CSV table of C-alpha atoms and ligand atoms in Angstrom, one decimal:
chain,number,residue,atom,x,y,z
A,1,MET,CA,197.4,83.8,-14.7
A,2,GLN,CA,193.8,83.8,-13.5
A,3,PHE,CA,191.7,80.6,-13.6
A,4,SER,CA,187.9,80.4,-13.5
A,5,ILE,CA,185.2,77.7,-13.9
A,6,LYS,CA,182.3,78.7,-16.1
A,7,ALA,CA,179.9,76.5,-18.1
A,8,LEU,CA,180.2,77.8,-21.7
A,9,SER,CA,179.3,76.3,-25.0
A,10,PRO,CA,182.3,76.0,-27.2
A,11,GLU,CA,180.7,77.5,-30.4
A,12,THR,CA,179.4,80.6,-28.7
A,13,ALA,CA,182.3,81.2,-26.2
A,14,LYS,CA,183.7,84.6,-26.9
A,15,SER,CA,187.2,83.6,-26.1
A,16,GLY,CA,190.6,84.6,-27.5
A,17,CYS,CA,191.2,80.9,-28.0
A,18,VAL,CA,189.0,77.9,-27.6
A,19,VAL,CA,191.1,74.7,-27.0
A,20,LEU,CA,189.5,71.5,-28.3
A,21,GLY,CA,190.8,67.9,-28.2
A,22,VAL,CA,190.8,65.5,-31.2
A,23,TYR,CA,191.8,61.8,-31.1
A,24,ALA,CA,194.3,60.3,-33.6
A,25,ASN,CA,191.6,58.5,-35.6
A,26,LYS,CA,190.0,61.9,-36.2
A,27,GLU,CA,187.3,61.2,-33.6
A,28,LEU,CA,186.3,64.5,-32.2
A,29,SER,CA,185.8,65.1,-28.4
A,30,PRO,CA,182.2,66.2,-27.7
A,31,PRO,CA,183.0,70.0,-27.6
A,32,ALA,CA,185.0,69.7,-30.8
A,33,ALA,CA,182.1,67.9,-32.5
A,34,ARG,CA,179.8,70.8,-31.4
A,35,VAL,CA,182.1,73.4,-33.0
A,36,ASP,CA,182.4,71.2,-36.1
A,37,ARG,CA,178.6,71.1,-36.5
A,38,ALA,CA,178.4,74.9,-36.0
A,39,SER,CA,181.1,75.3,-38.6
A,40,ARG,CA,179.3,72.9,-41.0
A,41,GLY,CA,182.3,70.6,-41.2
A,42,ALA,CA,185.0,73.2,-41.6
A,43,LEU,CA,186.8,72.0,-38.4
A,44,ARG,CA,186.8,68.4,-39.6
A,45,ASN,CA,188.1,69.5,-43.0
A,46,ALA,CA,191.1,71.1,-41.3
A,47,LEU,CA,192.1,68.0,-39.5
A,48,VAL,CA,194.4,66.7,-42.2
A,49,ASP,CA,197.0,69.2,-40.9
A,50,LEU,CA,196.8,68.1,-37.2
A,51,PRO,CA,199.8,66.1,-36.1
A,52,VAL,CA,198.5,62.7,-34.8
A,53,LYS,CA,200.6,62.5,-31.6
A,54,ALA,CA,199.2,63.6,-28.3
A,55,GLY,CA,200.1,67.3,-27.8
A,56,GLY,CA,200.3,68.2,-31.5
A,57,THR,CA,198.4,71.3,-32.3
A,58,LEU,CA,196.7,73.1,-35.1
A,59,LEU,CA,195.5,76.7,-34.9
A,60,LEU,CA,192.4,77.8,-36.9
A,61,ARG,CA,191.6,81.5,-37.2
A,62,GLY,CA,188.2,82.8,-38.1
A,63,LEU,CA,186.5,79.4,-38.1
A,64,PRO,CA,182.9,80.0,-39.5
A,65,GLY,CA,180.2,79.4,-36.9
A,66,ALA,CA,182.6,79.8,-33.9
A,67,ALA,CA,182.4,83.0,-31.8
A,68,ALA,CA,186.0,82.7,-30.6
A,69,GLU,CA,188.8,84.5,-32.5
A,70,ARG,CA,190.8,81.3,-32.7
A,71,VAL,CA,190.3,77.6,-32.3
A,72,LEU,CA,193.2,75.5,-31.2
A,73,LEU,CA,192.9,71.8,-32.0
A,74,VAL,CA,195.0,69.5,-29.8
A,75,GLY,CA,195.9,65.9,-30.6
A,76,LEU,CA,195.0,63.4,-27.9
A,77,GLY,CA,196.7,60.4,-29.4
A,78,GLU,CA,195.0,57.1,-30.0
A,79,ARG,CA,191.6,56.9,-28.4
A,80,GLU,CA,192.3,53.4,-26.9
A,81,GLU,CA,195.6,54.7,-25.4
A,82,PHE,CA,194.2,57.9,-23.9
A,83,ALA,CA,195.2,58.1,-20.2
A,84,GLU,CA,197.1,60.3,-17.8
A,85,GLY,CA,200.3,60.6,-20.0
A,86,PRO,CA,198.5,61.7,-23.2
A,87,PHE,CA,196.3,64.0,-21.2
A,88,ARG,CA,199.3,65.7,-19.7
A,89,ASP,CA,201.0,65.8,-23.2
A,90,ALA,CA,197.9,67.5,-24.6
A,91,VAL,CA,197.8,70.1,-21.9
A,92,ARG,CA,201.5,70.8,-22.4
A,93,GLY,CA,201.1,71.0,-26.2
A,94,ALA,CA,198.2,73.4,-25.8
A,95,ALA,CA,200.2,75.5,-23.3
A,96,ALA,CA,203.2,75.7,-25.7
A,97,ALA,CA,200.9,76.8,-28.5
A,98,LEU,CA,199.2,79.4,-26.4
A,99,ARG,CA,202.5,80.8,-25.4
A,100,GLU,CA,203.8,80.9,-29.0
A,101,LEU,CA,200.5,82.7,-29.9
A,102,GLY,CA,200.7,85.2,-27.1
A,103,ALA,CA,197.1,84.5,-26.4
A,104,LYS,CA,195.7,86.7,-23.6
A,105,ASP,CA,192.7,84.4,-22.7
A,106,ALA,CA,191.7,80.9,-23.5
A,107,ALA,CA,188.9,78.4,-22.8
A,108,LEU,CA,190.4,74.9,-22.2
A,109,TYR,CA,187.9,72.3,-23.2
A,110,LEU,CA,190.4,69.5,-22.5
A,111,VAL,CA,189.4,69.5,-18.8
A,112,ASP,CA,186.2,67.8,-19.7
A,113,LEU,CA,187.9,64.7,-21.2
A,114,LYS,CA,187.5,61.4,-19.4
A,115,VAL,CA,191.0,60.3,-18.2
A,116,GLY,CA,190.6,56.6,-17.2
A,117,ALA,CA,189.0,56.5,-13.7
A,118,ARG,CA,190.3,60.0,-12.7
A,119,PRO,CA,187.7,62.5,-11.4
A,120,VAL,CA,187.3,65.9,-13.2
A,121,ALA,CA,189.2,67.4,-10.2
A,122,TRP,CA,192.3,65.5,-11.3
A,123,ASN,CA,192.0,67.1,-14.8
A,124,VAL,CA,191.7,70.5,-13.3
A,125,ARG,CA,194.7,70.1,-11.1
A,126,HIS,CA,196.9,68.8,-13.9
A,127,ALA,CA,195.7,71.5,-16.3
A,128,VAL,CA,196.6,74.3,-13.9
A,129,LEU,CA,200.0,72.8,-13.1
A,130,GLY,CA,200.7,72.1,-16.8
A,131,LEU,CA,199.8,75.6,-17.9
A,132,ARG,CA,201.7,77.3,-15.0
A,133,GLU,CA,204.8,75.1,-15.7
A,134,ALA,CA,204.8,76.1,-19.4
A,135,PHE,CA,204.6,79.8,-18.6
A,136,TYR,CA,207.2,79.8,-15.8
A,137,ARG,CA,210.1,82.1,-16.6
A,138,PHE,CA,213.4,82.7,-14.7
A,139,ASP,CA,214.9,85.8,-16.2
A,140,GLN,CA,215.6,87.9,-13.1
A,141,LEU,CA,219.3,87.8,-13.7
A,142,LYS,CA,219.2,88.7,-17.4
A,143,THR,CA,219.5,92.4,-18.2
A,144,GLN,CA,218.1,92.0,-21.7
A,145,LYS,CA,214.7,90.4,-21.4
A,146,LYS,CA,213.4,88.7,-24.5
A,147,GLY,CA,210.6,91.0,-25.6
A,148,ASN,CA,207.4,91.1,-23.6
A,149,PRO,CA,206.9,87.9,-21.7
A,150,PRO,CA,203.9,86.0,-23.0
A,151,ILE,CA,201.1,86.4,-20.6
A,152,LEU,CA,198.0,84.2,-20.6
A,153,GLU,CA,195.9,86.3,-18.3
A,154,GLN,CA,192.6,84.4,-18.2
A,155,VAL,CA,192.0,80.7,-18.5
A,156,VAL,CA,188.4,79.4,-18.3
A,157,PHE,CA,187.7,75.8,-17.5
A,158,PRO,CA,184.3,75.2,-19.2
A,159,LEU,CA,182.7,73.0,-16.5
A,160,SER,CA,179.6,73.2,-14.3
A,161,LYS,CA,180.7,74.5,-10.9
A,162,ASN,CA,180.7,72.3,-7.9
A,163,GLN,CA,182.6,72.3,-4.6
A,164,LYS,CA,185.0,69.6,-5.5
A,165,ILE,CA,186.1,71.3,-8.6
A,166,GLN,CA,186.4,74.6,-6.9
A,167,GLU,CA,188.5,73.0,-4.2
A,168,ALA,CA,190.7,71.3,-6.8
A,169,LEU,CA,191.2,74.6,-8.5
A,170,SER,CA,192.4,76.4,-5.3
A,171,GLU,CA,194.6,73.5,-4.4
A,172,ALA,CA,196.2,73.5,-7.8
A,173,ILE,CA,196.8,77.2,-7.9
A,174,ALA,CA,198.5,77.1,-4.5
A,175,THR,CA,200.5,74.1,-5.5
A,176,ALA,CA,201.6,75.8,-8.7
A,177,ASP,CA,202.8,78.8,-6.6
A,178,GLY,CA,204.7,76.4,-4.4
A,179,VAL,CA,206.3,74.7,-7.4
A,180,ALA,CA,207.3,78.1,-8.8
A,181,LEU,CA,208.9,79.0,-5.5
A,182,ALA,CA,210.8,75.8,-5.4
A,183,ARG,CA,211.9,76.2,-9.0
A,184,THR,CA,213.1,79.8,-8.4
A,185,LEU,CA,215.0,78.9,-5.3
A,186,GLY,CA,216.7,76.0,-7.2
A,187,ASN,CA,217.5,78.2,-10.2
A,188,LEU,CA,219.1,80.9,-8.1
A,189,PRO,CA,222.9,80.6,-8.1
A,190,ALA,CA,224.7,79.7,-4.9
A,191,ASN,CA,226.2,83.2,-4.5
A,192,ILE,CA,222.6,84.5,-4.1
A,193,CYS,CA,220.8,81.5,-2.6
A,194,THR,CA,223.0,80.9,0.4
A,195,PRO,CA,221.9,79.2,3.7
A,196,ALA,CA,221.0,82.7,5.1
A,197,TYR,CA,218.9,83.4,1.9
A,198,LEU,CA,217.0,80.1,2.5
A,199,ALA,CA,216.4,81.1,6.1
A,200,ASP,CA,215.1,84.6,5.0
A,201,GLU,CA,212.8,83.0,2.5
A,202,ALA,CA,211.4,80.7,5.2
A,203,LYS,CA,210.9,83.8,7.4
A,204,LYS,CA,209.1,85.6,4.6
A,205,ILE,CA,206.7,82.6,4.2
A,206,ALA,CA,206.2,82.4,7.9
A,207,LYS,CA,205.4,86.1,8.2
A,208,GLN,CA,203.0,86.1,5.2
A,209,PHE,CA,201.0,83.1,6.3
A,210,LYS,CA,201.5,83.5,10.1
A,211,LEU,CA,203.4,80.3,10.7
A,212,GLY,CA,205.9,79.6,13.5
A,213,ILE,CA,209.6,79.6,12.7
A,214,GLU,CA,212.8,79.1,14.4
A,215,VAL,CA,216.3,79.6,12.9
A,216,LEU,CA,219.1,77.7,14.5
A,217,GLU,CA,222.5,79.4,14.1
A,218,LYS,CA,225.9,77.7,14.1
A,219,ARG,CA,226.3,78.2,17.9
A,220,ASP,CA,222.8,76.6,18.5
A,221,MET,CA,223.9,73.6,16.5
A,222,GLU,CA,227.1,73.4,18.5
A,223,LYS,CA,225.2,73.5,21.8
A,224,LEU,CA,222.8,70.8,20.5
A,225,GLY,CA,225.7,68.6,19.4
A,226,MET,CA,225.0,68.4,15.7
A,227,GLY,CA,228.5,67.2,15.0
A,228,ALA,CA,227.7,65.7,11.6
A,229,MET,CA,225.9,68.8,10.3
A,230,LEU,CA,228.7,71.1,11.4
A,231,SER,CA,231.4,68.8,9.9
A,232,VAL,CA,229.9,69.7,6.5
A,233,ALA,CA,229.6,73.4,7.2
A,234,ARG,CA,233.2,73.7,8.5
A,235,ALA,CA,234.9,75.2,5.4
A,236,SER,CA,232.0,77.4,4.3
A,237,HIS,CA,232.2,81.1,4.9
A,238,GLN,CA,228.4,81.2,4.8
A,239,PRO,CA,226.9,80.5,8.2
A,240,PRO,CA,224.6,77.5,8.3
A,241,GLY,CA,220.8,77.8,9.2
A,242,ALA,CA,217.8,75.6,10.0
A,243,LYS,CA,214.1,76.1,10.4
A,244,GLY,CA,211.4,74.4,12.4
A,245,LYS,CA,206.7,73.5,14.1
A,246,LYS,CA,204.3,69.8,14.3
A,247,PRO,CA,203.5,66.5,13.3
A,248,LEU,CA,204.1,65.5,9.7
A,249,ALA,CA,207.8,66.4,9.5
A,250,LEU,CA,209.4,67.2,6.2
A,251,VAL,CA,213.2,67.4,6.2
A,252,GLY,CA,214.8,68.9,3.2
A,253,LYS,CA,218.5,68.7,2.2
A,254,GLY,CA,219.7,72.3,1.8
A,255,VAL,CA,223.2,72.2,0.4
A,256,THR,CA,223.3,75.5,-1.4
A,257,PHE,CA,226.4,74.4,-3.2
A,258,ASP,CA,228.1,71.0,-3.2
A,259,THR,CA,231.7,71.1,-4.3
A,260,GLY,CA,232.3,67.7,-2.8
A,261,GLY,CA,234.6,69.3,-0.1
A,262,ILE,CA,238.1,67.8,0.1
A,263,SER,CA,236.8,64.8,-1.9
A,264,LEU,CA,236.4,67.5,-4.6
A,265,LYS,CA,234.0,66.8,-7.5
A,266,PRO,CA,235.3,67.0,-11.1
A,267,ALA,CA,234.7,70.4,-12.8
A,268,GLY,CA,232.3,69.2,-15.5
A,269,GLU,CA,228.7,70.2,-14.7
A,270,MET,CA,229.7,71.2,-11.2
A,271,ASP,CA,227.5,74.3,-11.6
A,272,GLU,CA,224.5,72.0,-11.3
A,273,MET,CA,225.4,71.5,-7.6
A,274,LYS,CA,223.6,74.8,-7.0
A,275,PHE,CA,220.5,72.5,-7.2
A,276,ASP,CA,221.7,70.5,-4.2
A,277,MET,CA,219.2,72.5,-2.1
A,278,SER,CA,216.2,71.3,-4.1
A,279,GLY,CA,215.0,69.1,-1.1
A,280,ALA,CA,214.9,72.3,1.0
A,281,ALA,CA,213.2,74.2,-1.7
A,282,SER,CA,210.5,71.5,-2.0
A,283,VAL,CA,209.9,71.7,1.7
A,284,LEU,CA,209.4,75.5,1.5
A,285,GLY,CA,207.3,75.2,-1.7
A,286,THR,CA,205.1,72.6,0.0
A,287,ILE,CA,204.6,74.6,3.2
A,288,ARG,CA,203.8,77.7,1.2
A,289,ALA,CA,201.2,75.8,-0.9
A,290,LEU,CA,199.5,74.2,2.1
A,291,ALA,CA,199.5,77.5,4.0
A,292,ALA,CA,198.1,79.4,1.0
A,293,MET,CA,195.2,76.9,0.5
A,294,LYS,CA,194.6,77.1,4.3
A,295,ALA,CA,194.8,73.3,4.4
A,296,PRO,CA,193.9,71.8,7.8
A,297,VAL,CA,197.3,70.1,8.2
A,298,ASN,CA,200.0,70.1,10.8
A,299,VAL,CA,203.3,70.1,9.1
A,300,VAL,CA,206.8,71.0,10.4
A,301,GLY,CA,209.6,71.6,8.0
A,302,VAL,CA,213.2,71.1,9.0
A,303,ILE,CA,215.9,72.4,6.7
A,304,PRO,CA,219.5,71.8,7.4
A,305,ALA,CA,221.2,74.4,5.2
A,306,THR,CA,224.9,74.8,4.4
A,307,GLU,CA,227.5,74.8,1.7
A,308,ASN,CA,229.9,71.9,1.2
A,309,MET,CA,233.3,73.6,0.5
A,310,PRO,CA,237.0,72.6,0.6
A,311,GLY,CA,239.4,74.8,2.6
A,312,GLY,CA,241.7,74.8,5.5
A,313,ALA,CA,239.0,74.2,8.0
A,314,ALA,CA,237.2,71.5,5.9
A,315,SER,CA,236.6,68.0,7.2
A,316,LYS,CA,239.1,65.5,5.9
A,317,PRO,CA,238.6,61.9,4.8
A,318,GLY,CA,239.0,59.8,7.8
A,319,ASP,CA,237.7,62.4,10.3
A,320,VAL,CA,235.3,61.0,12.9
A,321,VAL,CA,232.4,63.1,14.1
A,322,THR,CA,229.7,62.6,16.8
A,323,THR,CA,226.2,63.0,15.5
A,324,LEU,CA,223.3,64.5,17.4
A,325,SER,CA,222.1,61.0,18.1
A,326,GLY,CA,225.4,60.2,19.8
A,327,GLN,CA,226.5,57.7,17.1
A,328,THR,CA,229.9,58.3,15.6
A,329,VAL,CA,230.6,58.5,11.9
A,330,GLU,CA,233.9,58.1,10.0
A,331,ILE,CA,233.8,60.5,7.0
A,332,LEU,CA,235.5,58.5,4.3
A,333,ASN,CA,234.2,60.8,1.6
A,334,THR,CA,233.4,64.4,2.2
A,335,ASP,CA,231.2,64.4,-0.9
A,336,ALA,CA,228.7,62.1,0.9
A,337,GLU,CA,227.7,65.2,2.9
A,338,GLY,CA,223.9,65.1,2.4
A,339,ARG,CA,223.5,62.1,4.8
A,340,LEU,CA,225.7,63.9,7.3
A,341,ILE,CA,223.5,67.0,7.6
A,342,LEU,CA,220.3,64.9,7.2
A,343,CYS,CA,221.1,62.5,10.1
A,344,ASP,CA,221.3,65.4,12.5
A,345,ALA,CA,218.2,67.1,11.1
A,346,LEU,CA,216.3,63.7,11.3
A,347,THR,CA,217.3,63.3,15.0
A,348,TYR,CA,216.3,66.9,15.6
A,349,ALA,CA,212.9,66.3,13.8
A,350,ALA,CA,212.1,63.6,16.4
A,351,ARG,CA,211.6,66.3,19.0
A,352,PHE,CA,208.4,67.3,17.4
A,353,GLU,CA,207.1,63.8,18.0
A,354,PRO,CA,206.0,63.6,14.4
A,355,GLU,CA,203.4,61.1,13.2
A,356,ALA,CA,205.6,60.5,10.2
A,357,VAL,CA,208.8,62.0,8.8
A,358,ILE,CA,209.7,62.3,5.1
A,359,ASP,CA,213.1,63.5,4.1
A,360,ILE,CA,213.7,64.9,0.6
A,361,ALA,CA,217.2,65.0,-0.8
A,362,THR,CA,219.3,65.2,-3.9
A,363,LEU,CA,221.3,62.5,-2.2
A,364,THR,CA,223.0,60.2,-4.7
A,365,GLY,CA,224.2,60.1,-8.3
A,366,ALA,CA,223.5,56.4,-8.1
A,367,CYS,CA,219.8,57.1,-7.9
A,368,VAL,CA,220.0,58.8,-11.3
A,369,ILE,CA,221.7,55.7,-12.7
A,370,ALA,CA,219.0,53.4,-11.2
A,371,LEU,CA,215.9,55.4,-12.0
A,372,GLY,CA,216.9,58.1,-14.5
A,373,HIS,CA,215.0,61.3,-14.6
A,374,VAL,CA,211.5,59.9,-14.4
A,375,ALA,CA,211.0,58.4,-10.9
A,376,THR,CA,212.1,59.6,-7.6
A,377,GLY,CA,213.6,56.9,-5.4
A,378,LEU,CA,211.4,56.0,-2.4
A,379,PHE,CA,212.7,54.3,0.7
A,380,ALA,CA,210.7,53.6,3.8
A,381,ASN,CA,210.8,51.7,7.1
A,382,ASP,CA,207.0,51.5,7.1
A,383,GLU,CA,205.1,49.8,4.3
A,384,ARG,CA,201.9,51.7,4.9
A,385,LEU,CA,203.6,55.0,4.7
A,386,ALA,CA,205.4,53.9,1.5
A,387,GLY,CA,202.1,52.9,0.0
A,388,ASP,CA,200.4,56.2,0.8
A,389,ILE,CA,203.3,58.1,-0.7
A,390,HIS,CA,203.2,56.0,-3.8
A,391,GLU,CA,199.5,56.6,-4.2
A,392,ALA,CA,199.9,60.4,-3.7
A,393,ALA,CA,202.7,60.4,-6.2
A,394,ASP,CA,200.6,58.6,-8.9
A,395,GLU,CA,197.8,61.1,-8.3
A,396,ALA,CA,200.2,64.0,-8.7
A,397,TRP,CA,201.9,62.2,-11.6
A,398,ASP,CA,205.1,63.1,-9.7
A,399,ARG,CA,206.1,59.5,-9.6
A,400,VAL,CA,208.2,57.4,-7.2
A,401,TRP,CA,209.6,53.9,-7.3
A,402,GLN,CA,210.3,52.0,-4.1
A,403,MET,CA,213.8,50.6,-3.5
A,404,PRO,CA,214.8,48.1,-0.8
A,405,LEU,CA,216.1,49.1,2.6
A,406,TRP,CA,217.1,45.6,3.8
A,407,GLU,CA,219.4,45.0,6.7
A,408,ASP,CA,221.6,43.0,4.3
A,409,TYR,CA,222.9,46.3,2.9
A,410,GLN,CA,223.9,47.7,6.3
A,411,GLU,CA,227.2,45.9,6.5
A,412,GLN,CA,228.5,48.0,3.6
A,413,LEU,CA,228.6,50.9,6.1
A,414,ARG,CA,231.0,49.1,8.4
A,415,SER,CA,233.9,51.2,9.7
A,416,ASN,CA,237.1,50.1,11.5
A,417,PHE,CA,237.2,53.4,13.5
A,418,ALA,CA,233.6,54.6,14.2
A,419,ASP,CA,230.1,53.2,14.6
A,420,MET,CA,229.7,53.5,10.8
A,421,ALA,CA,231.2,55.0,7.7
A,422,ASN,CA,229.5,57.6,5.6
A,423,ILE,CA,229.8,55.7,2.4
A,424,GLY,CA,229.1,52.1,1.4
A,425,GLY,CA,231.0,51.7,-1.9
A,426,ARG,CA,229.6,51.8,-5.4
A,427,PRO,CA,227.2,48.8,-5.4
A,428,GLY,CA,223.7,50.0,-4.5
A,429,GLY,CA,224.9,53.6,-3.7
A,430,SER,CA,221.4,55.1,-3.3
A,431,ILE,CA,220.4,52.1,-1.0
A,432,THR,CA,223.4,52.4,1.3
A,433,ALA,CA,222.8,56.1,1.6
A,434,ALA,CA,219.2,55.4,2.6
A,435,CYS,CA,220.5,52.7,5.0
A,436,PHE,CA,222.8,55.3,6.6
A,437,LEU,CA,219.7,57.5,7.3
A,438,ALA,CA,217.7,54.5,8.5
A,439,ARG,CA,220.2,54.3,11.5
A,440,PHE,CA,218.9,57.6,12.7
A,441,THR,CA,215.2,57.0,12.2
A,442,ARG,CA,214.6,53.6,13.9
A,443,LYS,CA,212.0,55.1,16.3
A,444,LEU,CA,210.2,57.0,13.6
A,445,ARG,CA,207.7,56.2,10.8
A,446,TRP,CA,210.0,57.4,8.1
A,447,ALA,CA,210.4,57.7,4.4
A,448,HIS,CA,213.2,59.0,2.2
A,449,LEU,CA,212.8,60.5,-1.2
A,450,ASP,CA,216.0,60.6,-3.4
A,451,ILE,CA,215.3,63.3,-5.9
A,452,ALA,CA,218.8,63.5,-7.5
A,453,GLY,CA,217.3,62.5,-10.9
A,454,THR,CA,214.0,64.5,-10.8
A,455,ALA,CA,214.7,67.8,-9.1
A,456,TRP,CA,216.2,69.5,-12.1
A,457,ARG,CA,216.9,69.1,-15.8
A,458,SER,CA,220.3,69.3,-17.5
A,459,GLY,CA,221.4,70.4,-20.9
A,460,ARG,CA,219.6,73.0,-23.0
A,461,GLU,CA,216.5,73.0,-20.8
A,462,LYS,CA,218.7,73.3,-17.7
A,463,GLY,CA,216.6,74.3,-14.7
A,464,SER,CA,214.7,73.2,-11.6
A,465,THR,CA,211.5,71.2,-12.0
A,466,GLY,CA,210.0,72.0,-8.6
A,467,ARG,CA,209.5,68.3,-8.0
A,468,PRO,CA,208.4,66.7,-5.6
A,469,VAL,CA,206.2,69.7,-4.4
A,470,PRO,CA,203.1,68.2,-6.2
A,471,LEU,CA,203.6,64.9,-4.5
A,472,LEU,CA,204.2,66.3,-1.1
A,473,VAL,CA,201.1,68.6,-1.2
A,474,ARG,CA,198.9,65.7,-2.3
A,475,PHE,CA,200.4,63.4,0.3
A,476,ALA,CA,199.9,66.0,3.2
A,477,LEU,CA,196.3,66.6,2.2
A,478,LYS,CA,195.4,63.0,1.9
A,479,HIS,CA,197.3,62.1,5.0
A,480,SER,CA,195.6,64.7,7.2
A,481,ALA,CA,192.2,63.7,5.8
A,482,LYS,CA,192.9,60.2,7.1
A,483,MET,CA,194.0,61.2,10.5
B,1,BES,N1,224.6,66.0,-4.2
B,1,BES,C1,225.3,64.8,-4.5
B,1,BES,C2,224.4,63.8,-5.3
B,1,BES,C3,224.2,64.1,-6.8
B,1,BES,C4,225.2,64.0,-7.7
B,1,BES,C5,223.0,64.5,-7.2
B,1,BES,C6,225.0,64.2,-9.0
B,1,BES,C7,222.7,64.7,-8.6
B,1,BES,C8,223.8,64.6,-9.4
B,1,BES,C9,225.7,64.1,-3.2
B,1,BES,O1,226.1,65.0,-2.2
B,1,BES,C10,226.9,63.3,-3.6
B,1,BES,O2,227.9,63.9,-3.9
B,1,BES,N2,226.8,62.0,-3.5
B,1,BES,C11,227.9,61.2,-3.8
B,1,BES,C12,228.0,60.1,-2.8
B,1,BES,C13,229.2,59.2,-2.9
B,1,BES,C14,230.4,60.0,-2.5
B,1,BES,C15,229.0,58.0,-2.0
B,1,BES,C16,227.6,60.6,-5.2
B,1,BES,O3,226.5,60.3,-5.5
B,1,BES,O4,228.6,60.5,-6.0
B,2,MN,MN1,228.1,65.5,-2.3
B,3,ZN,ZN1,225.2,66.8,-2.2
């Protein structure tokens, strides 16, 4: 999908499809009004068939007075309620209609709409991400592909060119590529996307964009003393791997399959535990995006990658292990493995003397109960960092909600046999998981993103979302601009 910025008038644009916005009260957006005048009111006459909700569409062919083959009208919802949500719905509705239609090229007049106080660059970023999301396919494992995949080859944003808009466009395209990479890694099954596969993918990105990379094998981790990380990898026949450079550190949970280990998970929906490496995928997607847009940022990714399997060599409930930090942990539940690999990866990340560290993990089912599938859970030991992440998340519309990380919760991690237990009971399960990690990040400016509810969708539309790549890219860009 190619994107370009070109000032075009909507009535004379010779496009396969001109996409125009219309509010629920039948008020036409300015480009729609121009086409309506050129068509001598034919556009307005057709409006009775346009669904009123934001994202509803109506296709008009051969509209008199319009040079384009087709005109796609898109509902914007109530004028008074028009904001980020309806704008994104409109883009998604338009994208779905363009896909149905099999349109080869389109001119998207929606980008010129005023969305609250957002600059046009915001519209451009969200239009690119929305379109690319709708046209994403994962069919590499199907032998019978459904017909020709719909391809929208050319999309024109009818705007007058300026540097900010051009920059927003390149940022968005690179971000969309990063999101697509994260989605594909997430969607790949655990028999293909193994820890070694993740390491190879990291090597490929490093080679393509000339980035530094280091892969730690099992014996390196043994030498380092990553006892907690290795306790999770014990029963896996797949060797673990990790990747590392400097100073915003992104640490992504890379459990390529989480059976629960000896504390085995129930069978229902266990397949979805192939998505348990979504944190790792988001780190790779973000680094790929930042490298592709040649962003002046200094980012290091650390990816602890392993499977969590039962087996004769597996860790057992009650086992005590020594972490890279030297603190000991009693493993009361082998299914709380994410925090075990992350604590060693976070301790390792401190070597890069990072300015800030963010870990990203599908860490707790409890986070899904607390926040559902809308917001990512945000925890931080630094309020300014939390505020900056929150702001970036809102701009990216890849939203987060901050949860407490108070000392009061720490006592739930008490152990009779080690410095701490790896679980803190049912109450506040996502908070005690974060509190566990907090014990390994006391000397760091650190934030934790629990993406258990936002990294993938279940049910009919099962598949990876690529979240929180848009948030992380936005944050890294804003953060480096401040430094
Ligand atoms: N990967 C899971 C968390 C998860 C579960 C994410 C379901 C999305 C959907 C994690 O490793 C896990 O198993 N966590 C346990 C922790 C518990 C044993 C304290 C959980 O959430 O049940
Ligand atoms: Mn688990
Ligand atoms: Zn897990």
